[in-house]
Coordinates of C-alpha atoms and ligand atoms in Angstrom, one line a residue:
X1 CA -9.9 -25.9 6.5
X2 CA -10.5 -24.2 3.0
X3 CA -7.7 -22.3 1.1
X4 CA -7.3 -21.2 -2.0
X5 CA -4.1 -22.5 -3.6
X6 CA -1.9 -21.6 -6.6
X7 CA -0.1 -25.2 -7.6
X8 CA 1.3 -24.1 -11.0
X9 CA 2.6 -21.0 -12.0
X10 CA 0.0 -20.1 -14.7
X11 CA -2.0 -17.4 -13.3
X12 CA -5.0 -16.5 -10.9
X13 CA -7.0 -18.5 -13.4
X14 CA -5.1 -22.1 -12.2
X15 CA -6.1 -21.3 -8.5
X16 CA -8.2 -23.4 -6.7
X17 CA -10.4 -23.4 -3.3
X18 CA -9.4 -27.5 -2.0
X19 CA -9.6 -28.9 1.9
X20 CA -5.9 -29.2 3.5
X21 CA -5.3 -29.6 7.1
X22 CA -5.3 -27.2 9.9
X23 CA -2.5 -25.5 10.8
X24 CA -0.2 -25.8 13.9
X25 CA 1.7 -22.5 15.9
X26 CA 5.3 -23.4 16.8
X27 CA 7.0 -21.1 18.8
X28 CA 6.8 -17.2 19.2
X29 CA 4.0 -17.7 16.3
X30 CA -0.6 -18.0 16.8
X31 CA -3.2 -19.6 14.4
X32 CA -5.3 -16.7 13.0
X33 CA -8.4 -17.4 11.6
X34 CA -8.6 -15.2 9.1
X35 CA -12.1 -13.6 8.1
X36 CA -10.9 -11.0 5.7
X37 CA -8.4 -11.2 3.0
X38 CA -7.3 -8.0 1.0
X39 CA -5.6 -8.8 -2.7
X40 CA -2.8 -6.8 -4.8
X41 CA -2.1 -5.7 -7.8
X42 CA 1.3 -7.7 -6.8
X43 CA -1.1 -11.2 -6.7
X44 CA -1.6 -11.6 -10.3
X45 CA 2.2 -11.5 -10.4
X46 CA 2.7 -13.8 -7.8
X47 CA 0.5 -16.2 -9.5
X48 CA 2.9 -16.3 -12.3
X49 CA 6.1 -16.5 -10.7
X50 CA 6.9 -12.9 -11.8
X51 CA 6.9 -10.9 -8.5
X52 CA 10.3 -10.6 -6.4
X53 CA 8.7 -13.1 -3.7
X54 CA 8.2 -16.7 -5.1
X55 CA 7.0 -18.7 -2.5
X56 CA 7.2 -22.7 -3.2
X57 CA 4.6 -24.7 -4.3
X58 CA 1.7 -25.1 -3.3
X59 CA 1.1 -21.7 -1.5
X60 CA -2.3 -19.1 -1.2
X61 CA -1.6 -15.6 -2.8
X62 CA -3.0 -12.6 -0.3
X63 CA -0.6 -10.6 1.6
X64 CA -3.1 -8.6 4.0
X65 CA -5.6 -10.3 6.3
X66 CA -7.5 -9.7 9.5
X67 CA -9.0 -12.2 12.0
X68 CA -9.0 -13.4 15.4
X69 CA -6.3 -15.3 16.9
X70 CA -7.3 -19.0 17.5
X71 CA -4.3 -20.4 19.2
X72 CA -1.2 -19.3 20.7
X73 CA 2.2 -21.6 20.2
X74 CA 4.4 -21.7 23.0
X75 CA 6.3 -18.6 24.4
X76 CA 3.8 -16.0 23.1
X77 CA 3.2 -13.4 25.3
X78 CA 0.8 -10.3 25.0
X79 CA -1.3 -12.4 23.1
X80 CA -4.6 -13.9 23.6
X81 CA -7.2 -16.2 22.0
X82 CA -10.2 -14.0 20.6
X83 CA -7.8 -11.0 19.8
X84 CA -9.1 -9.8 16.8
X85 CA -6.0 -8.9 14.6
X86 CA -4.6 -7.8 11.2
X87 CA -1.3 -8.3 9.7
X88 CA 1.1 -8.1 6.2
X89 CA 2.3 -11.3 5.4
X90 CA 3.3 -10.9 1.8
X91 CA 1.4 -13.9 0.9
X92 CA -0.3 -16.8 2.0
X93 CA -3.7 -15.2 3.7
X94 CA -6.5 -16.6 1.1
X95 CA -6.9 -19.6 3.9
X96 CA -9.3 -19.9 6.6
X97 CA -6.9 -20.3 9.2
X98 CA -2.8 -19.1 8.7
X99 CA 0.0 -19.0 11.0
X100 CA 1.9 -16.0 11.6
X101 CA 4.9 -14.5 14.1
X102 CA 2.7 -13.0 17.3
X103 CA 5.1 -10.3 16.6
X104 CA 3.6 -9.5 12.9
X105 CA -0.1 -8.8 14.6
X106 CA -1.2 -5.7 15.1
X107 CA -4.7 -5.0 16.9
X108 CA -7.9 -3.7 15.4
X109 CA -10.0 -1.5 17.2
X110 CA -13.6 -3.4 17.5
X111 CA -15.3 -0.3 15.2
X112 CA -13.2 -1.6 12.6
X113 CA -14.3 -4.3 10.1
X114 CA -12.0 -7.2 9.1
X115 CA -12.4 -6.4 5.5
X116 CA -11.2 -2.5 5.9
X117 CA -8.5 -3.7 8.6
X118 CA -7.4 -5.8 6.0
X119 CA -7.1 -3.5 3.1
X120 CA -5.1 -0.9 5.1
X121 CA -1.7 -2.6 5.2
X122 CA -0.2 -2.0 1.9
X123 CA -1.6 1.7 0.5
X124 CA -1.8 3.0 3.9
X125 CA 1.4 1.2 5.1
X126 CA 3.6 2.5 2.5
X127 CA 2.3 6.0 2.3
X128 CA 3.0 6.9 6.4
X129 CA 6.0 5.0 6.1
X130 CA 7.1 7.5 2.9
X131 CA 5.5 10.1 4.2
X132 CA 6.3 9.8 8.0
X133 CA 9.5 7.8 8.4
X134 CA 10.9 8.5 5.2
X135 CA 9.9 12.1 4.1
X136 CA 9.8 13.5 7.3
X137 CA 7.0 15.4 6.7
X138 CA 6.0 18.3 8.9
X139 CA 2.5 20.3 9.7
X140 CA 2.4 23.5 7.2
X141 CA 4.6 21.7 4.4
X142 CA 3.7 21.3 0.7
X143 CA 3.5 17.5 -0.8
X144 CA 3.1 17.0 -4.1
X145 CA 1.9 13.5 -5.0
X146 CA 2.5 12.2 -8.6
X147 CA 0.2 9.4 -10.0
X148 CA -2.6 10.4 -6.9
X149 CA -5.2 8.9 -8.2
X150 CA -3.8 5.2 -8.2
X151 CA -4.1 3.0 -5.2
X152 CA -0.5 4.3 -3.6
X153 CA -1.4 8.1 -4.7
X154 CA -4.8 7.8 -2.7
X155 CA -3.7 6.6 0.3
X156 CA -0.7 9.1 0.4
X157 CA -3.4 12.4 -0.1
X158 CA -4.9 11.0 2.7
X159 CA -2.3 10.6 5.3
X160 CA -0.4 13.4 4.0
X161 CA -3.1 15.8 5.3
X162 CA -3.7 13.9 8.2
X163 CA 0.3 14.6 9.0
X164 CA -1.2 18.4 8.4
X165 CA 0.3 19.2 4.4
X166 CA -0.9 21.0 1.8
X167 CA -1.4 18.6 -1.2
X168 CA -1.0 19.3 -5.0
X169 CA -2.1 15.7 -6.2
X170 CA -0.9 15.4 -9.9
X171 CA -2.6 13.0 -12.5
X172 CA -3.6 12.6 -16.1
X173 CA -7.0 13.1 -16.4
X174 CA -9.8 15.7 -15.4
X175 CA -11.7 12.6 -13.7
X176 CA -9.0 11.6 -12.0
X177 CA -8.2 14.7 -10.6
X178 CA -11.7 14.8 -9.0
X179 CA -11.5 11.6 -7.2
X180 CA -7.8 13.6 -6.0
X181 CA -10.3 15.9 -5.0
X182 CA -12.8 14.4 -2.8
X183 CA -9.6 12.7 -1.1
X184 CA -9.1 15.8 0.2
X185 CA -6.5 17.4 -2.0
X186 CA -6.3 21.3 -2.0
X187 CA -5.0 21.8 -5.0
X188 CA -4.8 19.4 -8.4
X189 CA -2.3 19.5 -11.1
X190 CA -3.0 17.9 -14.8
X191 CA 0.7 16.7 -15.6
X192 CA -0.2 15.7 -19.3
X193 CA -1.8 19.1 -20.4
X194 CA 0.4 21.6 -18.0
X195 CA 4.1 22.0 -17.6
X196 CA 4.8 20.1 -14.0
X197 CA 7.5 22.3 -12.8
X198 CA 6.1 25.8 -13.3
X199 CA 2.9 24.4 -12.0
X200 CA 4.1 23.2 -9.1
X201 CA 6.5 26.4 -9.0
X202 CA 3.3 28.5 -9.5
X203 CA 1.2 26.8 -6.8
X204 CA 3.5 27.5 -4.4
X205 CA 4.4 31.5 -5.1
X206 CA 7.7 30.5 -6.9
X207 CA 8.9 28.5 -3.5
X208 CA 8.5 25.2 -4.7
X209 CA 7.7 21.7 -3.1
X210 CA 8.7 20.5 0.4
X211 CA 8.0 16.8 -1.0
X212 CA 7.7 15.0 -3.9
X213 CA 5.9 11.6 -3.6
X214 CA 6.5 9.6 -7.0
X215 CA 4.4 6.7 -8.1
X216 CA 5.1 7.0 -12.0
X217 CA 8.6 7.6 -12.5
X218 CA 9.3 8.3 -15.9
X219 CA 9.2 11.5 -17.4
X220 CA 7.7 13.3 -14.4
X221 CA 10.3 12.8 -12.0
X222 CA 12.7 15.2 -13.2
X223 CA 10.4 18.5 -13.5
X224 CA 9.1 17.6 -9.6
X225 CA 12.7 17.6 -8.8
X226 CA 13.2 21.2 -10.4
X227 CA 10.6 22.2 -8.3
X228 CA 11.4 21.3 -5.5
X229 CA 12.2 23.8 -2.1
X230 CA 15.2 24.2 -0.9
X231 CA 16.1 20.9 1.2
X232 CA 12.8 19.7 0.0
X233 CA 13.1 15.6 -0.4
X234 CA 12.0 13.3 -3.9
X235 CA 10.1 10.3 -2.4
X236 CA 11.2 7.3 -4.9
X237 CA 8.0 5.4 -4.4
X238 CA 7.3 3.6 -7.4
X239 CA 7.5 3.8 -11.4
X240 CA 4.1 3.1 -12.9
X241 CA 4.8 4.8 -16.0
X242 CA 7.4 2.0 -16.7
X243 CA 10.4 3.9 -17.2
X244 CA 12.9 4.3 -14.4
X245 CA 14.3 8.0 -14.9
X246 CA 17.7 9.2 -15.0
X247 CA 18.6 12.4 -13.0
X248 CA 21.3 15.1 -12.9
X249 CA 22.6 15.0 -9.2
X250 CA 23.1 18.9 -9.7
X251 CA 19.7 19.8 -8.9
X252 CA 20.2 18.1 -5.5
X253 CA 23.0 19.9 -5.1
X254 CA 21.5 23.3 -6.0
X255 CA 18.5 22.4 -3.6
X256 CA 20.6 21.2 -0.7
X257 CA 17.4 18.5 -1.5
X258 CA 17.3 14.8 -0.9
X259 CA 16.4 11.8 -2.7
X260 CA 15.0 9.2 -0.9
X261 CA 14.2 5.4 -2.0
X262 CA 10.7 4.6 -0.1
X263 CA 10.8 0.4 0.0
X264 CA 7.7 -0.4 2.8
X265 CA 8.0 -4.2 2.0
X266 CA 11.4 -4.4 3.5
X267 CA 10.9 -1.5 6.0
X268 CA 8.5 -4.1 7.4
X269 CA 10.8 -7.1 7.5
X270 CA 13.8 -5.1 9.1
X271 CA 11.5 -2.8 11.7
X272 CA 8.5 -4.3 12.5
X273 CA 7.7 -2.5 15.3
X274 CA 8.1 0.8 13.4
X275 CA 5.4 -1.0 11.0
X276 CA 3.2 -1.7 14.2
X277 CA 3.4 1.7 15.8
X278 CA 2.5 2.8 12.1
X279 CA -0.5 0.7 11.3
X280 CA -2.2 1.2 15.2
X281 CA -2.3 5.0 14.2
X282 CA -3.9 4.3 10.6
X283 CA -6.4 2.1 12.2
X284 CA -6.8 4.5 15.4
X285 CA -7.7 7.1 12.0
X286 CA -10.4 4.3 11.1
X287 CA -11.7 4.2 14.0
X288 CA -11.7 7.7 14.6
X289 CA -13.8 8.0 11.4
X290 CA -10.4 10.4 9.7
X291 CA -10.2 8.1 7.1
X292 CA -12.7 5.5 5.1
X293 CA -10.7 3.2 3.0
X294 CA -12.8 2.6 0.0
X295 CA -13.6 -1.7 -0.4
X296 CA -14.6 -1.6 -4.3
X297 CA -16.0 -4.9 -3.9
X298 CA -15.7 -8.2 -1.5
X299 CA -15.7 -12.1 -2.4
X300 CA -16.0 -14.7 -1.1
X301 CA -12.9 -17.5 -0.9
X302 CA -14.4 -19.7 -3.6
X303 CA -14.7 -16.1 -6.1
X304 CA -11.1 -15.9 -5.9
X305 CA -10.5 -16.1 -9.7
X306 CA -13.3 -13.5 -10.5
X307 CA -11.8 -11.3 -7.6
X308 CA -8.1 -11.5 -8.9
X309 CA -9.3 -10.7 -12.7
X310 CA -10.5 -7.2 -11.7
X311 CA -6.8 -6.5 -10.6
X312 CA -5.5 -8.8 -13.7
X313 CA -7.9 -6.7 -16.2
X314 CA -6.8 -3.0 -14.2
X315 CA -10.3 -2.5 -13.4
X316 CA -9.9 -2.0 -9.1
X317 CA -10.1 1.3 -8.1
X318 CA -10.8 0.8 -5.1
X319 CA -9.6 -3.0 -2.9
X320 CA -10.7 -5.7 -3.8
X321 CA -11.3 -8.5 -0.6
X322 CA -12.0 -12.2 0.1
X323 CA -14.3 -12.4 2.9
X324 CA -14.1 -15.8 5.2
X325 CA -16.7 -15.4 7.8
Ligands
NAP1 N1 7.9 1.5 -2.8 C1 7.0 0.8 -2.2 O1 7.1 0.3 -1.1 C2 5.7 0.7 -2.9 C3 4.5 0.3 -2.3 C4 3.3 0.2 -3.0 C5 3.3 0.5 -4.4 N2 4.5 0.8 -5.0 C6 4.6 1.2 -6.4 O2 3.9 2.4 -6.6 C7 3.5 2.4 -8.0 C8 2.0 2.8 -8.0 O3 1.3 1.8 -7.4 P1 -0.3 1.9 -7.4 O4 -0.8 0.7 -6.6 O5 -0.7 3.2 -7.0 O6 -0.7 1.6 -8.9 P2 -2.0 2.1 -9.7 O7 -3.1 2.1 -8.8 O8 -2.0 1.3 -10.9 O9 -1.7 3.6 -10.1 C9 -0.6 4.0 -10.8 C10 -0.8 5.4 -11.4 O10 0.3 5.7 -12.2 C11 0.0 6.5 -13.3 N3 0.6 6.0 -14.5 C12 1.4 6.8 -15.3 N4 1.8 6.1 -16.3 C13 1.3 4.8 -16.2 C14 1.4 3.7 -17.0 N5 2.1 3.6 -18.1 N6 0.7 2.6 -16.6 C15 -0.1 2.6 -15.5 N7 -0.2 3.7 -14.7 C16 0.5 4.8 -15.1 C17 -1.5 6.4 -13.4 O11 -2.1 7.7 -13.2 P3 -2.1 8.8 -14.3 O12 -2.8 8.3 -15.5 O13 -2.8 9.9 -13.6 O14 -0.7 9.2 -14.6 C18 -2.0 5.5 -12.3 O15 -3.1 6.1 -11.5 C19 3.7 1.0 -8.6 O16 4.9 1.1 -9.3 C20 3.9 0.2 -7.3 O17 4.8 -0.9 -7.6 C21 5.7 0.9 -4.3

């Protein structure tokens, strides 16, 4: 079989697309032939040896794929040849054929492509887990999403009104509110040109925020805080703006609020069924034609270094996936 392998540490530029031999399932795990393979932001780093996993040499960067299962290794159960399937595997996916615990799969509705099935894992994985599991977020509340035009920011406008919020998406740009926009957001905040809090405080008649959801960090996390509701909750999601901020635990306090670290990566090692449950109702969305994750552009295997330098450059703003049909 064909994979695409990373055998030194010095970027997606060193990768190359050799022959190695097919893989075998041992127990409790299935051969999936993989015919879609979404990349990451997180895969140039990978590449590099500067992301948290680092995987031994040689190994194939792509944490999201979808398929059909091939063959099932002994013990598997629920599982059968033909299945077509989708899973997060952190890496390892830019192969035609990987092996991965049965329990990892989760099932794609035939109206579902293997490229969208498997550029939903990540974005969309994280923002219900935040939103759902972490934020508890309830029909009729207010979310506020900072850094909603990024990849994490999308996808969390998106699920947020499926779970039945009112979103305020907050970004840095006119252009990028639009795009907030179109996502569905009902109202858009301009966090370099207005003051966050009495924005926020403002669009909700002086009540303030039932959730924050943070991508950036830095030196918006503090005025979300002050405006949030009382026992509203500050999603820790991420901190794009590079600087990881510092806050007075008073305005908790004052808020009866919570803070709460959002870390989908390891919510998927330690519960994956809670992960399964989570991604059959984003693809059941799919399907159901609620939501249309945007594919910015699709290569195949052998592109992998021109489909890894539009994440290296920043250019993706939509996924970027290898196709393997
Ligand atoms: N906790 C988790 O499980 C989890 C899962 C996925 C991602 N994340 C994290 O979430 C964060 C956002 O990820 P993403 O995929 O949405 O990234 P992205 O697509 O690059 O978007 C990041 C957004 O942050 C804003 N930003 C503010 N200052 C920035 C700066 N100095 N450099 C770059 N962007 C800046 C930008 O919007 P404006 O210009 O509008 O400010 C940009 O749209 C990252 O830190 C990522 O590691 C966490």
């Amino acid at each position: 079989m064909k994979a695409a392998l990373c055998k030194s540490l010095d970027g997606p530029e060193a990768l190359v697309v050799e022959e190695i031999a097919d893989p075998e399932a041992g127990p409790g795990e299935v051969v999936v032939r993989v015919h879609a393979a979404a990349l990451n932001f997180f895969d140039t780093l990978i590449t590099r040896g500067k992301y948290q996993t680092k995987p031994a040499l040689p190994f194939s960067p792509s944490g999201e794929i979808a398929g059909v299962v091939e063959r099932v290794g002994p013990g598997v159960t629920g599982v059968v040849a033909g299945e077509r399937v989708a899973a997060a595997v952190s890496y390892g996916g830019a192969r035609e054929k990987i092996v991965i615990a049965a329990e990892s799969l989760i099932p794609v509705p035939a109206s579902v492509s293997f490229p969208v099935a498997s550029a939903v894992s990540v974005t969309f994985g994280t923002a219900i887990h935040g939103l759902k599991d972490r934020g508890r977020v309830k029909p009729g509340e207010t979310v506020a999403i900072l850094g909603a035009s990024g990849g994490a920011g999308q996808a969390a406008i998106e699920v947020a009104k499926l779970l039945g919020a009112r979103v305020i998406a907050a970004a840095s740009s006119d252009d990028k509110l639009e795009i907030c926009k179109a996502l569905g957001a009902d109202d858009v905040v301009n966090y370099d040109a207005v003051d966050l809090k009495q924005a926020l405080k403002d669009l909700t008649g002086g009540r303030g925020v039932d959730v924050v959801y943070d991508c950036v960090g830095g030196k918006y996390a503090e005025p979300a805080i002050r405006a949030l509701a009382w026992q509203g909750r500050f999603l820790v999601v991420g901190f794009a703006a590079g600087d990881i901020p510092k806050i007075p635990l008073n305005l908790l306090m004052l808020k009866g609020a919570d803070a709460i670290g959002v870390f989908w990566g390891e919510a998927v090692r330690r519960h994956p069924e809670r992960h399964r449950a989570n991604m059959i109702e984003v693809l059941r969305w799919v399907a159901e034609g609620k939501l249309d994750p945007r594919i910015q552009a699709t290569y195949p295997l052998e592109k992998i270094r021109e489909a890894i330098g539009i994440l290296d450059r920043r250019e993706a703003v939509g996924k970027i996936v290898l196709t393997l049909d």
